[in-house]
mmCIF file of C-alpha atoms in Angstrom:
data_model
loop_
_atom_site.group_PDB
_atom_site.id
_atom_site.type_symbol
_atom_site.label_atom_id
_atom_site.label_comp_id
_atom_site.label_asym_id
_atom_site.label_seq_id
_atom_site.Cartn_x
_atom_site.Cartn_y
_atom_site.Cartn_z
ATOM 1 C CA MET A 1 77.358 62.289 51.248
ATOM 2 C CA SER A 2 76.356 58.820 50.637
ATOM 3 C CA ARG A 3 73.820 55.710 51.113
ATOM 4 C CA ARG A 4 74.355 52.776 53.080
ATOM 5 C CA PHE A 5 73.166 49.435 52.958
ATOM 6 C CA ASN A 6 72.457 47.023 56.014
ATOM 7 C CA VAL A 7 72.181 43.597 56.413
ATOM 8 C CA ARG A 8 72.017 41.145 59.267
ATOM 9 C CA ALA A 9 73.735 38.057 59.929
ATOM 10 C CA ALA A 10 71.438 35.022 61.458
ATOM 11 C CA LEU A 11 73.214 31.941 62.966
ATOM 12 C CA ALA A 12 72.230 28.722 61.775
ATOM 13 C CA GLY A 13 73.396 26.156 64.189
ATOM 14 C CA THR A 14 77.318 26.325 64.742
ATOM 15 C CA ALA A 15 77.612 27.652 61.091
ATOM 16 C CA ILE A 16 78.367 31.072 59.806
ATOM 17 C CA ALA A 17 75.194 32.522 58.828
ATOM 18 C CA ALA A 18 73.740 33.283 54.958
ATOM 19 C CA LEU A 19 73.459 36.998 54.585
ATOM 20 C CA ALA A 20 70.161 38.735 53.905
ATOM 21 C CA ALA A 21 69.984 42.199 52.806
ATOM 22 C CA THR A 22 67.892 45.077 54.289
ATOM 23 C CA ALA A 23 68.259 49.080 54.052
ATOM 24 C CA LEU A 24 71.121 50.849 55.494
ATOM 25 C CA THR A 25 72.650 54.326 55.762
ATOM 26 C CA GLY A 26 75.789 55.181 56.704
ATOM 27 C CA CYS A 27 79.222 56.808 55.951
ATOM 28 C CA GLY A 28 77.711 60.352 55.429
ATOM 29 C CA ALA A 29 74.535 58.783 54.261
ATOM 30 C CA ALA A 30 71.076 60.590 54.308
ATOM 31 C CA LYS A 31 69.449 61.048 57.778
ATOM 32 C CA GLY A 32 67.053 58.469 58.899
ATOM 33 C CA THR A 33 66.919 55.034 60.927
ATOM 34 C CA HIS A 34 70.390 53.382 61.120
ATOM 35 C CA SER A 35 71.248 49.769 61.965
ATOM 36 C CA ALA A 36 74.481 48.571 63.210
ATOM 37 C CA ARG A 37 75.659 46.488 60.398
ATOM 38 C CA ALA A 38 77.021 46.225 57.086
ATOM 39 C CA GLY A 39 76.563 43.899 54.081
ATOM 40 C CA ALA A 40 74.772 42.538 51.434
ATOM 41 C CA THR A 41 73.426 39.295 49.911
ATOM 42 C CA GLY A 42 75.495 36.577 48.732
ATOM 43 C CA PRO A 43 76.582 32.993 49.004
ATOM 44 C CA SER A 44 76.531 31.174 52.303
ATOM 45 C CA THR A 45 79.630 30.125 53.966
ATOM 46 C CA GLY A 46 79.914 26.811 51.687
ATOM 47 C CA SER A 47 79.931 28.952 48.528
ATOM 48 C CA SER A 48 83.299 28.704 46.080
ATOM 49 C CA PRO A 49 85.229 31.985 46.485
ATOM 50 C CA GLY A 50 85.320 31.793 42.404
ATOM 51 C CA SER A 51 81.555 30.798 41.912
ATOM 52 C CA PRO A 52 79.272 33.537 43.670
ATOM 53 C CA SER A 53 75.756 33.127 42.915
ATOM 54 C CA GLY A 54 73.246 35.583 41.884
ATOM 55 C CA SER A 55 76.101 37.907 40.496
ATOM 56 C CA SER A 56 75.507 40.351 37.636
ATOM 57 C CA SER A 57 78.189 41.778 35.094
ATOM 58 C CA GLY A 58 77.178 45.396 35.428
ATOM 59 C CA PRO A 59 73.853 47.495 34.609
ATOM 60 C CA GLY A 60 72.946 44.932 32.090
ATOM 61 C CA GLY A 61 72.231 42.122 34.847
ATOM 62 C CA ALA A 62 73.217 39.249 32.839
ATOM 63 C CA ALA A 63 74.659 37.075 35.635
ATOM 64 C CA SER A 64 78.679 35.606 35.383
ATOM 65 C CA THR A 65 81.384 34.580 37.130
ATOM 66 C CA PRO A 66 84.032 36.947 37.813
ATOM 67 C CA PRO A 67 86.957 36.380 35.924
ATOM 68 C CA SER A 68 90.278 35.935 37.527
ATOM 69 C CA PRO A 69 91.292 39.441 38.718
ATOM 70 C CA PRO A 70 94.934 40.890 38.261
ATOM 71 C CA LYS A 71 97.430 39.427 41.026
ATOM 72 C CA SER A 72 98.486 41.771 43.553
ATOM 73 C CA THR A 73 101.440 41.060 46.098
ATOM 74 C CA SER A 74 100.727 41.869 49.610
ATOM 75 C CA GLY A 75 103.653 42.386 52.117
ATOM 76 C CA ASP A 76 105.902 39.462 52.160
ATOM 77 C CA ASN A 77 103.551 36.598 52.568
ATOM 78 C CA VAL A 78 102.793 35.760 49.201
ATOM 79 C CA PRO A 79 103.282 32.375 47.803
ATOM 80 C CA PRO A 80 105.243 31.944 44.471
ATOM 81 C CA GLY A 81 101.903 31.502 42.306
ATOM 82 C CA GLY A 82 100.225 34.571 43.491
ATOM 83 C CA THR A 83 98.367 35.934 46.508
ATOM 84 C CA LEU A 84 96.368 33.556 48.664
ATOM 85 C CA LYS A 85 92.609 33.605 48.609
ATOM 86 C CA ALA A 86 90.807 34.794 51.471
ATOM 87 C CA SER A 87 87.161 33.820 52.601
ATOM 88 C CA PRO A 88 84.458 35.726 50.703
ATOM 89 C CA VAL A 89 82.313 35.628 53.665
ATOM 90 C CA LEU A 90 81.379 39.068 55.650
ATOM 91 C CA GLU A 91 83.102 39.340 58.697
ATOM 92 C CA TYR A 92 81.206 40.881 61.715
ATOM 93 C CA TYR A 93 83.471 40.326 64.717
ATOM 94 C CA THR A 94 86.762 39.738 66.082
ATOM 95 C CA GLY A 95 86.199 35.934 65.989
ATOM 96 C CA ALA A 96 87.188 36.216 70.073
ATOM 97 C CA GLN A 97 84.873 34.971 72.749
ATOM 98 C CA ASP A 98 85.945 37.445 75.223
ATOM 99 C CA ARG A 99 85.486 40.922 75.667
ATOM 100 C CA SER A 100 87.267 42.495 72.906
ATOM 101 C CA VAL A 101 86.194 44.865 70.133
ATOM 102 C CA ALA A 102 88.058 46.139 66.908
ATOM 103 C CA LEU A 103 88.074 49.462 65.921
ATOM 104 C CA THR A 104 87.837 50.596 62.519
ATOM 105 C CA PHE A 105 88.231 53.820 60.675
ATOM 106 C CA ASP A 106 87.285 54.743 57.285
ATOM 107 C CA ASP A 107 88.086 56.952 54.455
ATOM 108 C CA GLY A 108 91.453 58.161 55.292
ATOM 109 C CA PRO A 109 94.305 58.490 55.897
ATOM 110 C CA SER A 110 93.962 62.455 56.472
ATOM 111 C CA PRO A 111 96.820 64.263 57.275
ATOM 112 C CA VAL A 112 94.816 66.252 59.703
ATOM 113 C CA TRP A 113 92.714 63.526 61.487
ATOM 114 C CA THR A 114 94.637 60.348 61.003
ATOM 115 C CA PRO A 115 97.479 61.632 63.560
ATOM 116 C CA LYS A 116 94.972 62.765 65.894
ATOM 117 C CA ILE A 117 93.236 59.431 66.026
ATOM 118 C CA LEU A 118 96.783 57.396 66.320
ATOM 119 C CA ALA A 119 97.733 59.595 69.199
ATOM 120 C CA VAL A 120 94.789 58.781 71.227
ATOM 121 C CA LEU A 121 94.993 55.079 70.427
ATOM 122 C CA ALA A 122 98.635 55.367 71.611
ATOM 123 C CA LYS A 123 97.704 56.911 74.784
ATOM 124 C CA TYR A 124 95.309 53.949 75.719
ATOM 125 C CA HIS A 125 97.486 51.176 74.248
ATOM 126 C CA ALA A 126 94.448 50.584 71.747
ATOM 127 C CA HIS A 127 95.091 49.231 67.945
ATOM 128 C CA ALA A 128 92.846 49.534 65.045
ATOM 129 C CA THR A 129 92.381 48.724 61.282
ATOM 130 C CA PHE A 130 92.201 51.693 59.161
ATOM 131 C CA CYS A 131 90.220 51.068 55.768
ATOM 132 C CA GLU A 132 91.835 53.497 52.941
ATOM 133 C CA ILE A 133 90.822 55.062 49.987
ATOM 134 C CA GLY A 134 93.764 54.632 47.589
ATOM 135 C CA PRO A 135 94.287 57.810 46.165
ATOM 136 C CA ASN A 136 94.193 59.149 49.922
ATOM 137 C CA ALA A 137 96.764 56.789 50.571
ATOM 138 C CA ARG A 138 98.939 57.601 47.692
ATOM 139 C CA ALA A 139 98.893 61.224 48.660
ATOM 140 C CA ASN A 140 99.838 60.478 51.990
ATOM 141 C CA PRO A 141 102.312 58.031 52.348
ATOM 142 C CA ALA A 142 103.564 59.276 55.811
ATOM 143 C CA MET A 143 100.299 58.581 57.528
ATOM 144 C CA VAL A 144 100.199 54.903 55.885
ATOM 145 C CA GLN A 145 103.702 54.436 57.435
ATOM 146 C CA ALA A 146 102.915 55.765 60.632
ATOM 147 C CA ILE A 147 99.900 53.361 60.938
ATOM 148 C CA ARG A 148 102.151 50.284 60.309
ATOM 149 C CA ALA A 149 104.815 51.818 62.580
ATOM 150 C CA ALA A 150 102.138 52.046 65.389
ATOM 151 C CA GLY A 151 101.079 48.016 64.850
ATOM 152 C CA ASP A 152 97.824 48.755 63.262
ATOM 153 C CA GLN A 153 96.394 47.207 60.343
ATOM 154 C CA LEU A 154 95.256 48.373 56.988
ATOM 155 C CA CYS A 155 92.068 47.827 54.796
ATOM 156 C CA ASP A 156 91.360 48.666 51.093
ATOM 157 C CA HIS A 157 88.298 50.920 50.584
ATOM 158 C CA THR A 158 88.571 51.196 47.147
ATOM 159 C CA VAL A 159 89.886 53.905 44.517
ATOM 160 C CA SER A 160 87.046 56.186 44.238
ATOM 161 C CA HIS A 161 84.801 55.678 47.269
ATOM 162 C CA ASN A 162 81.808 54.712 44.734
ATOM 163 C CA GLU A 163 78.980 53.732 46.808
ATOM 164 C CA ALA A 164 77.192 52.013 44.309
ATOM 165 C CA MET A 165 80.245 50.133 42.830
ATOM 166 C CA SER A 166 78.146 46.730 42.889
ATOM 167 C CA LYS A 167 76.108 47.638 40.107
ATOM 168 C CA ARG A 168 79.059 48.396 37.685
ATOM 169 C CA THR A 169 81.257 46.099 35.361
ATOM 170 C CA LEU A 170 83.450 43.470 37.027
ATOM 171 C CA ALA A 171 86.458 44.939 35.272
ATOM 172 C CA TYR A 172 85.186 48.217 37.140
ATOM 173 C CA GLN A 173 84.951 46.547 40.499
ATOM 174 C CA THR A 174 88.271 44.578 40.269
ATOM 175 C CA GLN A 175 90.037 48.019 39.221
ATOM 176 C CA GLU A 176 88.501 49.749 42.307
ATOM 177 C CA ILE A 177 89.806 46.760 44.468
ATOM 178 C CA VAL A 178 92.968 46.153 43.116
ATOM 179 C CA GLY A 179 93.951 49.624 42.338
ATOM 180 C CA ALA A 180 93.244 50.618 45.782
ATOM 181 C CA LYS A 181 95.261 47.793 47.293
ATOM 182 C CA GLU A 182 98.145 48.580 45.179
ATOM 183 C CA MET A 183 98.350 52.305 46.270
ATOM 184 C CA ILE A 184 98.115 51.475 49.872
ATOM 185 C CA GLU A 185 100.872 48.938 49.402
ATOM 186 C CA LYS A 186 103.145 51.075 47.754
ATOM 187 C CA ALA A 187 102.524 54.071 50.098
ATOM 188 C CA GLY A 188 103.234 51.527 53.229
ATOM 189 C CA GLY A 189 106.540 50.610 51.605
ATOM 190 C CA SER A 190 108.431 47.248 51.400
ATOM 191 C CA GLY A 191 106.385 44.567 53.446
ATOM 192 C CA THR A 192 103.028 46.348 53.647
ATOM 193 C CA GLN A 193 100.198 44.069 54.253
ATOM 194 C CA VAL A 194 96.287 45.076 53.163
ATOM 195 C CA SER A 195 94.315 42.144 54.877
ATOM 196 C CA TRP A 196 90.635 43.437 54.273
ATOM 197 C CA PHE A 197 88.282 45.034 52.095
ATOM 198 C CA ARG A 198 85.256 47.373 52.715
ATOM 199 C CA ALA A 199 83.083 48.209 50.196
ATOM 200 C CA PRO A 200 82.001 51.947 50.410
ATOM 201 C CA GLY A 201 78.678 52.414 52.151
ATOM 202 C CA GLY A 202 78.556 48.539 52.846
ATOM 203 C CA ASP A 203 77.747 48.027 49.201
ATOM 204 C CA PHE A 204 79.076 44.597 49.203
ATOM 205 C CA SER A 205 78.127 41.757 46.487
ATOM 206 C CA PRO A 206 78.774 38.152 45.744
ATOM 207 C CA PRO A 207 81.169 39.560 42.885
ATOM 208 C CA ASN A 208 83.034 42.298 44.356
ATOM 209 C CA ARG A 209 83.682 39.910 47.702
ATOM 210 C CA THR A 210 84.811 37.452 45.612
ATOM 211 C CA ILE A 211 87.287 39.782 43.627
ATOM 212 C CA ALA A 212 88.335 40.936 47.243
ATOM 213 C CA ALA A 213 89.020 37.339 48.283
ATOM 214 C CA GLN A 214 90.894 36.405 45.320
ATOM 215 C CA ASN A 215 93.252 38.923 46.107
ATOM 216 C CA GLY A 216 93.958 38.172 49.684
ATOM 217 C CA LEU A 217 91.259 40.747 51.426
ATOM 218 C CA ARG A 218 88.405 39.511 53.745
ATOM 219 C CA PRO A 219 85.413 41.285 53.021
ATOM 220 C CA LEU A 220 84.894 43.380 56.409
ATOM 221 C CA ALA A 221 81.515 44.578 57.632
ATOM 222 C CA TRP A 222 80.914 45.959 60.946
ATOM 223 C CA SER A 223 78.337 45.341 64.023
ATOM 224 C CA VAL A 224 78.385 48.588 65.470
ATOM 225 C CA ASP A 225 77.678 52.037 63.529
ATOM 226 C CA THR A 226 78.726 55.023 65.567
ATOM 227 C CA THR A 227 77.278 57.330 62.903
ATOM 228 C CA ASP A 228 80.290 59.706 63.544
ATOM 229 C CA TRP A 229 79.981 60.202 59.708
ATOM 230 C CA GLU A 230 76.815 61.971 60.393
ATOM 231 C CA ARG A 231 78.761 64.455 63.110
ATOM 232 C CA PRO A 232 75.701 63.864 65.384
ATOM 233 C CA GLY A 233 77.719 65.027 68.770
ATOM 234 C CA VAL A 234 80.330 63.504 70.816
ATOM 235 C CA GLY A 235 77.740 62.221 73.431
ATOM 236 C CA ALA A 236 75.855 60.659 70.793
ATOM 237 C CA ILE A 237 78.692 58.750 69.084
ATOM 238 C CA VAL A 238 79.520 57.465 72.479
ATOM 239 C CA SER A 239 76.272 56.460 73.294
ATOM 240 C CA HIS A 240 75.675 54.621 69.927
ATOM 241 C CA VAL A 241 78.972 52.475 70.955
ATOM 242 C CA HIS A 242 77.396 51.335 74.441
ATOM 243 C CA HIS A 243 73.948 50.561 73.079
ATOM 244 C CA GLU A 244 75.108 48.215 70.194
ATOM 245 C CA LEU A 245 78.339 47.107 72.134
ATOM 246 C CA SER A 246 78.817 43.098 72.117
ATOM 247 C CA LYS A 247 81.542 40.842 72.766
ATOM 248 C CA GLY A 248 83.819 40.889 69.549
ATOM 249 C CA ALA A 249 82.008 43.942 68.084
ATOM 250 C CA ILE A 250 83.692 45.232 65.042
ATOM 251 C CA ILE A 251 83.104 49.300 65.719
ATOM 252 C CA LEU A 252 82.717 51.755 62.280
ATOM 253 C CA MET A 253 84.381 55.395 62.695
ATOM 254 C CA HIS A 254 85.917 57.646 60.358
ATOM 255 C CA ASP A 255 89.283 59.228 59.975
ATOM 256 C CA GLY A 256 88.424 60.874 56.689
ATOM 257 C CA GLY A 257 86.070 62.588 54.763
ATOM 258 C CA GLY A 258 85.675 65.861 56.501
ATOM 259 C CA ASP A 259 85.679 67.280 59.885
ATOM 260 C CA ARG A 260 86.343 64.415 62.477
ATOM 261 C CA SER A 261 86.924 66.571 65.466
ATOM 262 C CA GLN A 262 83.832 64.779 66.873
ATOM 263 C CA THR A 263 85.431 61.472 66.193
ATOM 264 C CA VAL A 264 88.554 61.986 68.026
ATOM 265 C CA ALA A 265 86.701 63.744 71.243
ATOM 266 C CA ALA A 266 84.562 60.695 71.318
ATOM 267 C CA LEU A 267 87.494 58.271 71.591
ATOM 268 C CA ASN A 268 88.915 60.123 74.156
ATOM 269 C CA VAL A 269 85.852 59.352 75.952
ATOM 270 C CA LEU A 270 85.225 56.034 74.858
ATOM 271 C CA LEU A 271 88.442 54.177 75.366
ATOM 272 C CA PRO A 272 88.839 54.677 78.884
ATOM 273 C CA GLN A 273 85.252 53.783 79.312
ATOM 274 C CA LEU A 274 85.844 50.730 77.439
ATOM 275 C CA ILE A 275 89.138 49.747 79.279
ATOM 276 C CA HIS A 276 87.418 50.175 82.717
ATOM 277 C CA ALA A 277 84.564 47.894 81.536
ATOM 278 C CA GLY A 278 87.108 45.113 81.062
ATOM 279 C CA TYR A 279 87.361 45.384 77.009
ATOM 280 C CA SER A 280 90.548 44.812 75.083
ATOM 281 C CA PHE A 281 91.131 46.040 71.265
ATOM 282 C CA ASP A 282 91.583 43.317 68.705
ATOM 283 C CA PHE A 283 91.777 43.071 64.800
ATOM 284 C CA PRO A 284 88.859 41.837 63.129
ATOM 285 C CA ALA A 285 88.784 37.787 62.126
ATOM 286 C CA LYS A 286 90.524 37.130 58.738
#
């Protein structure tokens, strides 16, 4: 179904690391050796959101600075001049220093699987961030509204789930990000807040992270890939989490993109285990 690219962030002193690219699979990718983290090369923490280094305007590869994308409101927190910019630096953790994790679900919302996942989360008083594909949100507004009503949060997962989006023009990438954000906001109704952007397949780049940040969306990576997109079995999904778990981990799962019965079953096993181990459920750092 897809291909993911994997990067690991290294810490330099007390600063957030520069991001180094390596190969990753995921989100329905070809079988192979998988790593836990998503991301792509890009500017260090000190880089200006408006001036990414190494950006490309498209297949021609000519370096350019992304133009200011169209403004899009987000909930009721929009200043008079438009959406507040977010950090363009990829986030891998909740930001908490305690035993907390952030559950994230990609590729929905689904009228079949999203309600089942919401029910499991409610059963264990857990919360999550749902990374939604724009047309799926538009087709299932009741699901977006149910996510909001449950106290969960929303993330932009683009319009068409193109896992090679970074190779396309800046205009295309802007429409993928801003268009999906607008669809999710409309589906969710008045006051809907979309706080993050997750590139399909982890296909982050300095330009698309900048476009997201200029529209108030923090680029959201992950630190634990459950591989539920591969449907490896409930035991394997749970084992992946325990093997890669760390304080503040962001856990990647899916509520759309196919049969997610294994994900639902794994959650019913995993959540009580995490609670018993002293973990709480948080949202990614903004």
